[in-house]
GROMACS .gro file of C-alpha atoms in nm:
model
  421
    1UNK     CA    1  -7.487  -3.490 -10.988
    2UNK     CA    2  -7.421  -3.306 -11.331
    3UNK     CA    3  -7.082  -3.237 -11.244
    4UNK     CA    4  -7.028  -3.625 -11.147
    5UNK     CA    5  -7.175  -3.705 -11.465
    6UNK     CA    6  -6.993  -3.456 -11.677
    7UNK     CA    7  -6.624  -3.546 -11.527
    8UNK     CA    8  -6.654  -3.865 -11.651
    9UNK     CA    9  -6.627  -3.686 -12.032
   10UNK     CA   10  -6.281  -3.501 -11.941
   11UNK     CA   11  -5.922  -3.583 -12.028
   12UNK     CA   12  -5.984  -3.780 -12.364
   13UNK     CA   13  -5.758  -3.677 -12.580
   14UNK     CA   14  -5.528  -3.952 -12.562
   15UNK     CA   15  -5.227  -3.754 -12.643
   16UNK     CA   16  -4.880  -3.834 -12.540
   17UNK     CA   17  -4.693  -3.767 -12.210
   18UNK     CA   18  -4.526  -3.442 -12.358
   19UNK     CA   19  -4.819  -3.262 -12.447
   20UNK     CA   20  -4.930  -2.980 -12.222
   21UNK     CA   21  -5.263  -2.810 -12.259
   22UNK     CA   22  -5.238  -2.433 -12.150
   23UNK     CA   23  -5.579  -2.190 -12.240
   24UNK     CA   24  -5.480  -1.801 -12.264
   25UNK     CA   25  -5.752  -1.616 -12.197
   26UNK     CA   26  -5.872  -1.360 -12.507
   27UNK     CA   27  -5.879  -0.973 -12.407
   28UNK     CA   28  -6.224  -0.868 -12.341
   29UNK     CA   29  -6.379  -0.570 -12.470
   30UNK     CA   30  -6.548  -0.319 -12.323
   31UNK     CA   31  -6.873  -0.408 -12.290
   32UNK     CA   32  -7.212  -0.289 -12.112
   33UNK     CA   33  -7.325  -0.519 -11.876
   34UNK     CA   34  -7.627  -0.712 -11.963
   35UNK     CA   35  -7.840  -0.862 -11.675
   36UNK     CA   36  -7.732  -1.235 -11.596
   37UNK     CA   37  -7.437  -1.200 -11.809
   38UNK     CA   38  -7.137  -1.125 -11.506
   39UNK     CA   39  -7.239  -1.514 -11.356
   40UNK     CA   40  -7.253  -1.679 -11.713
   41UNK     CA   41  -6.941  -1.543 -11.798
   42UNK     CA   42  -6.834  -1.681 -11.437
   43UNK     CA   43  -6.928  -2.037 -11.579
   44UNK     CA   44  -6.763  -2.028 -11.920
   45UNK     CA   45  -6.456  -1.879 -11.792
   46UNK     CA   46  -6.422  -2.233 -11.576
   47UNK     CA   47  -6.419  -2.386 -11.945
   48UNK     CA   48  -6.174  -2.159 -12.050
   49UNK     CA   49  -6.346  -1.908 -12.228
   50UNK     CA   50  -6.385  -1.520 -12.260
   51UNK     CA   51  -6.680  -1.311 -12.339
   52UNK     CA   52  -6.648  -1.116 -12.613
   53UNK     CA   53  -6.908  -0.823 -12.669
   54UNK     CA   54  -7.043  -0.672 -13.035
   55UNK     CA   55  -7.336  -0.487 -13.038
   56UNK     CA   56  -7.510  -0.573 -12.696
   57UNK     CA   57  -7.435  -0.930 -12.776
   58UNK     CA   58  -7.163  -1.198 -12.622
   59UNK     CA   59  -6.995  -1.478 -12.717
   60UNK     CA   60  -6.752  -1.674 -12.614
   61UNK     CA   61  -6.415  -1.775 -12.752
   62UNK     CA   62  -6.147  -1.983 -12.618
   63UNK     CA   63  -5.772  -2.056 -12.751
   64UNK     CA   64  -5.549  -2.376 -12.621
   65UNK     CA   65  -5.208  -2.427 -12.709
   66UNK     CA   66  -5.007  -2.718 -12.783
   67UNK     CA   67  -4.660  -2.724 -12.793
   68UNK     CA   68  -4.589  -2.848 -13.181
   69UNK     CA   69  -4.356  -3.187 -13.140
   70UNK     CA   70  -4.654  -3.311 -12.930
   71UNK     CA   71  -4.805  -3.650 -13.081
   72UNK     CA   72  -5.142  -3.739 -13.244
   73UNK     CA   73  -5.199  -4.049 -13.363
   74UNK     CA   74  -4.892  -4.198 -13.534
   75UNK     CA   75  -4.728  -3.795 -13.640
   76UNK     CA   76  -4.605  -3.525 -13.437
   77UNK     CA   77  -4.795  -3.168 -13.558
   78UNK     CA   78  -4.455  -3.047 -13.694
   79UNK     CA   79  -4.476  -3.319 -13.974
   80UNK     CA   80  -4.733  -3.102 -14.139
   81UNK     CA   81  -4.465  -2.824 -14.214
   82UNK     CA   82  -4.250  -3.116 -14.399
   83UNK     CA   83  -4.565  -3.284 -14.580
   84UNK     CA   84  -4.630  -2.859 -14.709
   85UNK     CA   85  -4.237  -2.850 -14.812
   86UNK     CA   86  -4.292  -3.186 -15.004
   87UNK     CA   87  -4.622  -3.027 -15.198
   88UNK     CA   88  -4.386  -2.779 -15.303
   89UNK     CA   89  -4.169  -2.997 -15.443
   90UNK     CA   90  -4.325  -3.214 -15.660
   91UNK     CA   91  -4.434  -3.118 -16.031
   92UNK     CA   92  -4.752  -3.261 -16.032
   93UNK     CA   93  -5.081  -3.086 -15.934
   94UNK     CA   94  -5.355  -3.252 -15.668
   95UNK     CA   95  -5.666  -3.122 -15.558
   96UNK     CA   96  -5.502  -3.156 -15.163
   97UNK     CA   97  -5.186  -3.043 -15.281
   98UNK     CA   98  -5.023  -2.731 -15.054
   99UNK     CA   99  -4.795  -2.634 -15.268
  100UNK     CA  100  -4.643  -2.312 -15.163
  101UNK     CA  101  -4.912  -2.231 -14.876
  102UNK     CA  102  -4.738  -2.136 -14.540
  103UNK     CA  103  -4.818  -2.351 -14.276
  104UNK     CA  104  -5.015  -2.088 -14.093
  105UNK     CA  105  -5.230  -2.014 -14.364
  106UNK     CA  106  -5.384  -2.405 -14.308
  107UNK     CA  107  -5.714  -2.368 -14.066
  108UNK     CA  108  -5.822  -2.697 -14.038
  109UNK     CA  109  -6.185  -2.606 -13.942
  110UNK     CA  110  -6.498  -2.804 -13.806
  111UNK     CA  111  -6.862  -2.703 -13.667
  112UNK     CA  112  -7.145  -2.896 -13.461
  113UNK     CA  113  -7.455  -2.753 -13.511
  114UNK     CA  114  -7.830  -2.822 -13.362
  115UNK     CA  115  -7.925  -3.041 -13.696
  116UNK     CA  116  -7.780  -3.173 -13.964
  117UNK     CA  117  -8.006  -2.999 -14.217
  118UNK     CA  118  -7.903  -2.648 -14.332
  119UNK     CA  119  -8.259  -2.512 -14.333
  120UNK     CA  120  -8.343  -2.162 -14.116
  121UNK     CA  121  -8.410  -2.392 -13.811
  122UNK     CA  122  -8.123  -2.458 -13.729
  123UNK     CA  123  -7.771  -2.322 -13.623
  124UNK     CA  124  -7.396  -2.351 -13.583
  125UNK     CA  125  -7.350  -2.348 -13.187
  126UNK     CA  126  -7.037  -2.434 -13.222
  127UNK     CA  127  -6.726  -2.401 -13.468
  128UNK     CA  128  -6.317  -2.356 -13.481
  129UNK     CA  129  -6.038  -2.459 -13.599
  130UNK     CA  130  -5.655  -2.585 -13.541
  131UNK     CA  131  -5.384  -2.444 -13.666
  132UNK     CA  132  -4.980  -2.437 -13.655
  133UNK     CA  133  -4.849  -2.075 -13.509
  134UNK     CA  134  -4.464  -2.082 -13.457
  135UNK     CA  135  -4.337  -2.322 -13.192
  136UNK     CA  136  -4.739  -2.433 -13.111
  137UNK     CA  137  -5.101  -2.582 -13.230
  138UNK     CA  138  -5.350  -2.313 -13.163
  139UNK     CA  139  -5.669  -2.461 -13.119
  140UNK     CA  140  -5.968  -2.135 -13.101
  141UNK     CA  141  -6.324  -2.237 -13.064
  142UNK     CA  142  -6.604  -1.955 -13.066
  143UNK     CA  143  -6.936  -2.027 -12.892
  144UNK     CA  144  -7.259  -1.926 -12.982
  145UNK     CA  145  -7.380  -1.821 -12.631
  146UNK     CA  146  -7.773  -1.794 -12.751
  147UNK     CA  147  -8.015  -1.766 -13.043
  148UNK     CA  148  -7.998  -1.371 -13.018
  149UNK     CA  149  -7.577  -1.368 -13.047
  150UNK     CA  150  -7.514  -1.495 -13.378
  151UNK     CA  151  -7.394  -1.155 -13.521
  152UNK     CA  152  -7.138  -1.130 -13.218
  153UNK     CA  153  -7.083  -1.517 -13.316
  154UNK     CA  154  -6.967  -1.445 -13.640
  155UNK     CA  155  -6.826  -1.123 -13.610
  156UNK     CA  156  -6.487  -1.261 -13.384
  157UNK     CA  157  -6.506  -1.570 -13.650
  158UNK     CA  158  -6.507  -1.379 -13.970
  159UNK     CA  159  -6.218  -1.099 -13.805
  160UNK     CA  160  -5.977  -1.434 -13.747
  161UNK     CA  161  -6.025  -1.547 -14.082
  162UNK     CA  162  -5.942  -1.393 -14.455
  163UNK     CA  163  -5.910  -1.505 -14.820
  164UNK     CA  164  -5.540  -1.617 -14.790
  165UNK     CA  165  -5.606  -1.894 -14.527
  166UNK     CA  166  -5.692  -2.253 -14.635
  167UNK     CA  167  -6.003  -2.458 -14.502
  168UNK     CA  168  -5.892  -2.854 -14.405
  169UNK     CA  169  -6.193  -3.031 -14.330
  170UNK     CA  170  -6.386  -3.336 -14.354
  171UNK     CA  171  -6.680  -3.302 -14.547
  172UNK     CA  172  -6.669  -2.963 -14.515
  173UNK     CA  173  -6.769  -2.823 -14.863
  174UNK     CA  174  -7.086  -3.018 -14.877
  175UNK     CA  175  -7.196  -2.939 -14.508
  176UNK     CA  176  -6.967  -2.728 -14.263
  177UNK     CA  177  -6.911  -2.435 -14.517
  178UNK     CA  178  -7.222  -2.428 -14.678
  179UNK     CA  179  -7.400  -2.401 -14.305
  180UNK     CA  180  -7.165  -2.121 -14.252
  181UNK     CA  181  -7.288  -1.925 -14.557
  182UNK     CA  182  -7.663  -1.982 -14.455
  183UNK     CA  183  -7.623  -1.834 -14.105
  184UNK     CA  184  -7.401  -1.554 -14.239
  185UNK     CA  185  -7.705  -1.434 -14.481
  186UNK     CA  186  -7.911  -1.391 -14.127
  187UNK     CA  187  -7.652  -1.141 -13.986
  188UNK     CA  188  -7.430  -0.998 -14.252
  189UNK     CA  189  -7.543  -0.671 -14.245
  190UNK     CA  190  -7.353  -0.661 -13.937
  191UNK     CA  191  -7.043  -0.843 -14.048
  192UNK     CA  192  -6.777  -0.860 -14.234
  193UNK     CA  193  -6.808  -1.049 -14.562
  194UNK     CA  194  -6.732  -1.426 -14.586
  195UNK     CA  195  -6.427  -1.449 -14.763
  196UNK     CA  196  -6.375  -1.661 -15.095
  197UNK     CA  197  -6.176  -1.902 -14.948
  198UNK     CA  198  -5.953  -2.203 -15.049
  199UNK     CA  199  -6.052  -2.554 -14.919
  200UNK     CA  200  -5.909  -2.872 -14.888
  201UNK     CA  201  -6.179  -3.152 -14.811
  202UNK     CA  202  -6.012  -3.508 -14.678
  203UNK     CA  203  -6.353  -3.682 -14.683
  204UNK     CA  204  -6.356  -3.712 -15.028
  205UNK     CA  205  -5.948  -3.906 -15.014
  206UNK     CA  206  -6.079  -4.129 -14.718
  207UNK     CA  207  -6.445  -4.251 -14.958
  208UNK     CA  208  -6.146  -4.318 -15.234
  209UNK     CA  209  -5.906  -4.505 -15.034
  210UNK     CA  210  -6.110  -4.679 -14.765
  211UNK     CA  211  -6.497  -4.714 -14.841
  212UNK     CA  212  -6.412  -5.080 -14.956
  213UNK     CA  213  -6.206  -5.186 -14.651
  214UNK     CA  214  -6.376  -4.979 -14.298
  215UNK     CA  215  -6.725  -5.012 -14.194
  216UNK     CA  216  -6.782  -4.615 -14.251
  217UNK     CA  217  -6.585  -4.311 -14.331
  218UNK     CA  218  -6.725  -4.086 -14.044
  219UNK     CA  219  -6.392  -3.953 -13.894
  220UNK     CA  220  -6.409  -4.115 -13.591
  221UNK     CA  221  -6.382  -4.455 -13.790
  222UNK     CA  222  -6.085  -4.313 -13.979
  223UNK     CA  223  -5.890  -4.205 -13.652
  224UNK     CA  224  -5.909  -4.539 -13.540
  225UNK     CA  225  -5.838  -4.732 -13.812
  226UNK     CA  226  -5.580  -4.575 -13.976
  227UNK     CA  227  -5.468  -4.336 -13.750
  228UNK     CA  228  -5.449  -4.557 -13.453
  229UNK     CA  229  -5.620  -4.260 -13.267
  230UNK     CA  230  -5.847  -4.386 -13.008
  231UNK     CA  231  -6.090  -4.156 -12.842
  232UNK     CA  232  -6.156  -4.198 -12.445
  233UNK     CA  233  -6.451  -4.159 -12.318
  234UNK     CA  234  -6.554  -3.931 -12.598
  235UNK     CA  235  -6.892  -3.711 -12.623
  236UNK     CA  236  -7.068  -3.856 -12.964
  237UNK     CA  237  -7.154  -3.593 -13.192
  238UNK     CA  238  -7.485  -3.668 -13.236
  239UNK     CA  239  -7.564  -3.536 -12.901
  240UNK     CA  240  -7.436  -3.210 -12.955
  241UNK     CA  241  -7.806  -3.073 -13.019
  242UNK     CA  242  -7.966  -3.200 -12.727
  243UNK     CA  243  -7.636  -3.072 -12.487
  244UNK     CA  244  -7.688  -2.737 -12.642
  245UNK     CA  245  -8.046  -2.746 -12.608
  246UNK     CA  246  -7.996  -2.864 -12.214
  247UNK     CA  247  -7.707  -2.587 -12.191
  248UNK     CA  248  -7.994  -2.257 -12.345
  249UNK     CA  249  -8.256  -2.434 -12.089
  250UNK     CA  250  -8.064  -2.427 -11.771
  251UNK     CA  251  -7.751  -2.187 -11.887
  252UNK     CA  252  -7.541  -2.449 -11.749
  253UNK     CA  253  -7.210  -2.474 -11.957
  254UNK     CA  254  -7.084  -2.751 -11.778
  255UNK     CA  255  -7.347  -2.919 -11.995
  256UNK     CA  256  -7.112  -2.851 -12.309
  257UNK     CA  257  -6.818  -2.953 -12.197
  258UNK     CA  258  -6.788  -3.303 -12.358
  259UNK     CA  259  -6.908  -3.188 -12.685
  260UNK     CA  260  -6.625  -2.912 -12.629
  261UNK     CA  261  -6.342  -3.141 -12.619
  262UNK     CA  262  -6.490  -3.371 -12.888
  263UNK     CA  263  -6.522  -3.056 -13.103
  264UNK     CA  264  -6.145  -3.015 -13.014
  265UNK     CA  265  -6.038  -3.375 -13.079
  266UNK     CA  266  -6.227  -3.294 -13.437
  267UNK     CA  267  -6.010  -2.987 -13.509
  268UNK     CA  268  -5.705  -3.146 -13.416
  269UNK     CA  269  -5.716  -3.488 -13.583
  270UNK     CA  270  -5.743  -3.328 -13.852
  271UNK     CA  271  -5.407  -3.231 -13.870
  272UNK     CA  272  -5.252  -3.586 -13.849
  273UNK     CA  273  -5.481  -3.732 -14.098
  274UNK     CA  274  -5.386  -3.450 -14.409
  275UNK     CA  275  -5.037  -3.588 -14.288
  276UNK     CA  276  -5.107  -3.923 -14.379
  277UNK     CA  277  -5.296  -3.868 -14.664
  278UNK     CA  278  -5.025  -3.630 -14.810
  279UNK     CA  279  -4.757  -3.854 -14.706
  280UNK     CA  280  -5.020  -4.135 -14.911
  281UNK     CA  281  -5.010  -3.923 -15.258
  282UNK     CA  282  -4.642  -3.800 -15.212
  283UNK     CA  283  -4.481  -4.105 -15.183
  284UNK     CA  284  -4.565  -4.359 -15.375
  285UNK     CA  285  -4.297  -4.649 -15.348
  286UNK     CA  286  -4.367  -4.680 -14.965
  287UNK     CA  287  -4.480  -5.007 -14.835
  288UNK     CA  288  -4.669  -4.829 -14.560
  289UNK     CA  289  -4.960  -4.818 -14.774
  290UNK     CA  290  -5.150  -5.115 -14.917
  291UNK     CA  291  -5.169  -5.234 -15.321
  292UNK     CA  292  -5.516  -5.088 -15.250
  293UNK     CA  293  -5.468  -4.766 -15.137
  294UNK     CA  294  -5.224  -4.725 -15.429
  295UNK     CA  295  -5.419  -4.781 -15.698
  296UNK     CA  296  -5.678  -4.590 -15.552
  297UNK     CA  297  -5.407  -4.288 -15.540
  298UNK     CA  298  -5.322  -4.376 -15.948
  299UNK     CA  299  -5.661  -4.425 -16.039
  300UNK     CA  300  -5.705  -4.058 -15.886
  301UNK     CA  301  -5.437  -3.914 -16.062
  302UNK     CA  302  -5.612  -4.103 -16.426
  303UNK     CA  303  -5.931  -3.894 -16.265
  304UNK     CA  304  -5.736  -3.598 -16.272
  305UNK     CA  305  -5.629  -3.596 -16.627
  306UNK     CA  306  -5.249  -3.673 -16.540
  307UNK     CA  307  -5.138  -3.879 -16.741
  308UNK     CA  308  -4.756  -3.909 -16.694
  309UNK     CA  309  -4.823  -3.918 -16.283
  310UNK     CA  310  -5.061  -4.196 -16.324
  311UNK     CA  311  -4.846  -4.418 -16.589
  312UNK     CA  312  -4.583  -4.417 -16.315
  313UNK     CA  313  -4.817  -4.514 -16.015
  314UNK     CA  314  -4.991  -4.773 -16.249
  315UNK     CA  315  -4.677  -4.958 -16.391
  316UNK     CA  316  -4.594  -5.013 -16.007
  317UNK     CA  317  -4.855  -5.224 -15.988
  318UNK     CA  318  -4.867  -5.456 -16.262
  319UNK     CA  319  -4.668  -5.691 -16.068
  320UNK     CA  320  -4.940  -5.697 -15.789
  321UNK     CA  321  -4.991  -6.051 -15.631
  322UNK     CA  322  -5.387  -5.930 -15.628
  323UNK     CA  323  -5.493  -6.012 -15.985
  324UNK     CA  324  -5.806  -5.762 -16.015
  325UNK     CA  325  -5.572  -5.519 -15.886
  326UNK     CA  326  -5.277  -5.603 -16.142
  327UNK     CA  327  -5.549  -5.609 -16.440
  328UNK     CA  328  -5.743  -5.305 -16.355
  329UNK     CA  329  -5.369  -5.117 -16.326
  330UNK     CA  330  -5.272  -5.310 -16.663
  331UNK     CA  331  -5.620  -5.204 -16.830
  332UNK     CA  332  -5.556  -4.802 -16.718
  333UNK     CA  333  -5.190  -4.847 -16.875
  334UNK     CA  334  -5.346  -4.971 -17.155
  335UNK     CA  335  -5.551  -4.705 -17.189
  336UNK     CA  336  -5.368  -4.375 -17.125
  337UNK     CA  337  -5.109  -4.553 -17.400
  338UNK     CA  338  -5.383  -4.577 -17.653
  339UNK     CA  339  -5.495  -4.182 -17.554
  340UNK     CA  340  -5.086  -4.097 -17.579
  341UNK     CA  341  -5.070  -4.252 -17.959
  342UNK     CA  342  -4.867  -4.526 -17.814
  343UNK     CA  343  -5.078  -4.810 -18.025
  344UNK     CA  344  -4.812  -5.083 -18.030
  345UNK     CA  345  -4.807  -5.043 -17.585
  346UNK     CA  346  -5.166  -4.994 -17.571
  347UNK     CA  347  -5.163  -5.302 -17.826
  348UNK     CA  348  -4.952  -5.540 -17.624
  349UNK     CA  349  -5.108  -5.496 -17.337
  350UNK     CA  350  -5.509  -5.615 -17.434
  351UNK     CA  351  -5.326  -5.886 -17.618
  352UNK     CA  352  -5.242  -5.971 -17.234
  353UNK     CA  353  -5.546  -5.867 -17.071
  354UNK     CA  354  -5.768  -6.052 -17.386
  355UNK     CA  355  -5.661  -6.419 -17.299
  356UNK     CA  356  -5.823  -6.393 -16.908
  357UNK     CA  357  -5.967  -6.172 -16.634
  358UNK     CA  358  -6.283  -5.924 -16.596
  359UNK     CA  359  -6.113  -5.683 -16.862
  360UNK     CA  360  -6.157  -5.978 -17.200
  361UNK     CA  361  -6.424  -5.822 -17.341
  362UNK     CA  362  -6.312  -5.463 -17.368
  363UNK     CA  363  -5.966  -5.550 -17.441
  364UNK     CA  364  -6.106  -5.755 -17.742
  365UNK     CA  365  -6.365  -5.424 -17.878
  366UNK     CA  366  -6.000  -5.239 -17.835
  367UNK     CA  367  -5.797  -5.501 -18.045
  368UNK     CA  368  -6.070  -5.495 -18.323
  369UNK     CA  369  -6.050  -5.111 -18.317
  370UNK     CA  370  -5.674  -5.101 -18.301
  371UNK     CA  371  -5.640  -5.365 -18.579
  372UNK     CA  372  -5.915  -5.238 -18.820
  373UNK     CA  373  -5.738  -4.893 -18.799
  374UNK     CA  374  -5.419  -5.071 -18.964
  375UNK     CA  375  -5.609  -5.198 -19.246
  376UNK     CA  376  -5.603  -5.576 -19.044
  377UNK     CA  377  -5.897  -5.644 -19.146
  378UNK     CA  378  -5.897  -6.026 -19.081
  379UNK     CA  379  -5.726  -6.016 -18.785
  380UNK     CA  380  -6.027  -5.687 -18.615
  381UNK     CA  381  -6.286  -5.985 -18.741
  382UNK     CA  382  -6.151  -6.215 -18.519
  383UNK     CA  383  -6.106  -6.024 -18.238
  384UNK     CA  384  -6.461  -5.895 -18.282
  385UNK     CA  385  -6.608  -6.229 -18.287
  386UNK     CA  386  -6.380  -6.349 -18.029
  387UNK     CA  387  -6.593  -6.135 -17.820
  388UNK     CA  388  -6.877  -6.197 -17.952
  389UNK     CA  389  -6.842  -6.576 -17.857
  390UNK     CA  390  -6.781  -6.439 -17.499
  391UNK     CA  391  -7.103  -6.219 -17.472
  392UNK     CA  392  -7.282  -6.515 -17.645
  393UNK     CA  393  -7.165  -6.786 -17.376
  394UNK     CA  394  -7.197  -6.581 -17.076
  395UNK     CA  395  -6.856  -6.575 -16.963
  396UNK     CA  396  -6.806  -6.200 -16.897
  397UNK     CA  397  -7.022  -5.977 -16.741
  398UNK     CA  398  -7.074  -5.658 -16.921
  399UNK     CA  399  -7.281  -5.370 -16.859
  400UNK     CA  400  -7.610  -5.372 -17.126
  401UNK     CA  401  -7.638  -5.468 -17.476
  402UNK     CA  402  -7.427  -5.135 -17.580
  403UNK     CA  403  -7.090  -5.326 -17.611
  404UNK     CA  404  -7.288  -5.588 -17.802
  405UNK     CA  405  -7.464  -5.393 -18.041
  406UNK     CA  406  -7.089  -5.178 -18.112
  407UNK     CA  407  -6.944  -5.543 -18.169
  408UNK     CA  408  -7.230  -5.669 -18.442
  409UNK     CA  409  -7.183  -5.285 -18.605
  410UNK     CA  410  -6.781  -5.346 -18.616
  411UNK     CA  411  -6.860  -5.717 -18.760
  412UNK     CA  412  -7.104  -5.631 -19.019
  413UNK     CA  413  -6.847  -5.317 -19.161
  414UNK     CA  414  -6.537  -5.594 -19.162
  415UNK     CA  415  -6.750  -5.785 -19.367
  416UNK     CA  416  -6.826  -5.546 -19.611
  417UNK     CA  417  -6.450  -5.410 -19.597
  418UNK     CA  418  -6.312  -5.740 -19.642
  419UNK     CA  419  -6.524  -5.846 -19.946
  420UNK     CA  420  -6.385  -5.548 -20.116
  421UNK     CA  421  -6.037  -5.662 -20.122
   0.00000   0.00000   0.00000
């Protein structure tokens, strides 16, 4: 009955025709033979493991390849080589950016554990990674085969990995790597050091560009809505505890086997989507991407300080048919021109953005500071009470009495200033 049951998780990775899955088996080493152990390895080597043996302990790893032109989603795997080339091109700097990273350094990692909290309780069963090696997508998982394995666990892990790779994941710095480091201060004694580690996180790029438009962020949600990847018949993750729970209770790994290939389908999706998302920030004047998505990438580069990378993005979109989107981009302009010394830009453009829209108030407060700072003392009045008349009338919203209280300050000192003449 389990294996009826258990079928009906297989062959879900709804890849294209050309793809061919081949698992090469890992070279064992010599081990002692531990009671129970020869028919458990029996089991996992159905799955496509190998044991590997450290210190009377076991786990199991497992590698499948892919050849690299196969298809995921709307990108063949070789696209990420071209996205890294592009990184290297460009003169601006991103927090995702590749820029002179070989392909092969880019792990793009994931774990399931048996909770979602990183206290002592719990564990990483579970973790891997994808990765592009020559002419194929190496997938390698590593199994925790018990409680009592962990340093074996980590051991293989931490000998595949060092400080020039690159972690991809998704939400990965707040939860994946930080698990890692707990469970690593349980065995490191035994070994090797966790390396300091670059990381690229894509959950933080998919909150930015599509928390306002898809009814979550959790990957799975991302794959299918922008990456047209739909998952058959897939194992959720949330029952990755209770599998692994089932699989220590009965050492049956046929239990795992959907969370396996949902594990996979983590590792590998992973891929396509820092495609997209590099393909998002690298090219800008591409009407692949929405008005949306774009200011979202300019707003992001404001965020990062760049100034000259997010005057170009924003000037693209002043001419947006979506008004909030066209003022926003205006108001930003607006901005970095007043930061730049640029007053007569940064002048012109509240001029616009004071006759209508969400931005009236501010753009007013900026007028009055612009003007007063040229001695235009009669014209900073009226663009102070201008405002004023707006917060009195309730035709703006504006966030407490702060912008009020600067306004009546500003007011009061014109006053003064102006009887003086």
């Amino acid at each position: 009955m389990i294996k009826n049951k258990l079928n009906r998780m297989k062959n879900h990775l709804g890849m294209k025709p050309n793809q061919k899955e081949k698992a090469q088996p890992i070279e064992t080493a010599q081990k002692n033979v531990m009671p129970g152990l020869v028919e458990l390895d029996e089991k996992w080597s159905k799955l496509g493991f190998s044991p590997k043996y450290f210190e009377n302990e076991v786990t199991f790893i497992k590698e499948t390849r892919y050849p690299v032109d196969s298809i995921l989603g709307p990108y063949a795997f070789l696209e990420l080589e071209k996205v890294v080339k592009k990184w290297s091109a460009v003169t601006f700097n991103h927090p995702l950016s590749a820029a002179n990273v070989p392909v092969e350094q880019l792990l793009f990692f994931d774990i399931e554990t048996t909770g979602l909290s990183s206290g002592a309780g719990h564990s990483i069963f579970l973790l891997g990674y994808s990765k592009i090696e020559r002419d194929e997508v190496l997938v390698r998982q590593y199994l925790l085969s018990g409680p009592s394995s962990e340093a074996a666990f980590y051991y293989y892990f931490l000998n595949d990995i060092e400080a020039h790779h690159k972690l991809v994941t998704y939400n990965g710095k707040a939860f994946d790597w930080p698990q890692v480091k707990t469970r690593h201060t349980f065995v490191r004694d035994q070994v090797p050091n966790l390396p300091k580690i670059g990381h690229y996180d894509l959950l933080h790029a998919a909150r930015r560009f599509w928390k306002d438009t898809l009814p979550s962020c959790r990957l799975s949600i991302v794959e299918k809505e922008i990456l047209q990847i739909d998952r058959i018949e897939d194992t959720p993750g949330y029952l990755a505890p209770m599998l692994y729970f089932d699989y220590l209770n009965e050492q049956e790994p046929l239990y795992l086997e959907g969370i396996i290939k949902h594990h996979e389908m983590d590792v590998m999706s992973l891929i396509p989507l820092y495609i997209h998302i590099s393909r998002m920030i690298l090219t800008n004047e591409n009407d692949e991407w929405t008005e949306k998505e774009k200011y979202e990438i300019a707003r992001w580069f404001y965020y990062l300080k760049d100034d000259e990378e997010a005057l170009l993005r924003f000037r693209a979109l002043t001419t947006s048919n979506d008004l909030l989107i066209k003022h926003n981009s205006l108001l930003h302009l607006a901005l970095i021109y007043k930061k730049k010394k640029q007053l007569d830009q940064a002048y012109e453009l509240f001029q616009i953005l004071a006759l209508s829209g969400e931005h009236q108030i501010v753009s007013l407060e900026e007028l009055a500071k612009l003007s007063e700072r040229k001695k235009d003392y009669d014209i900073a009045l009226l663009h102070c009470q201008n405002a004023l008349k707006l917060i009195k009338n309730n035709s703006y919203s504006i966030k407490g009495e702060k912008v009020k209280e600067e306004l009546l300050k500003r007011q009061k000192r014109l006053f003064v200033k102006l009887d003086g003449k």
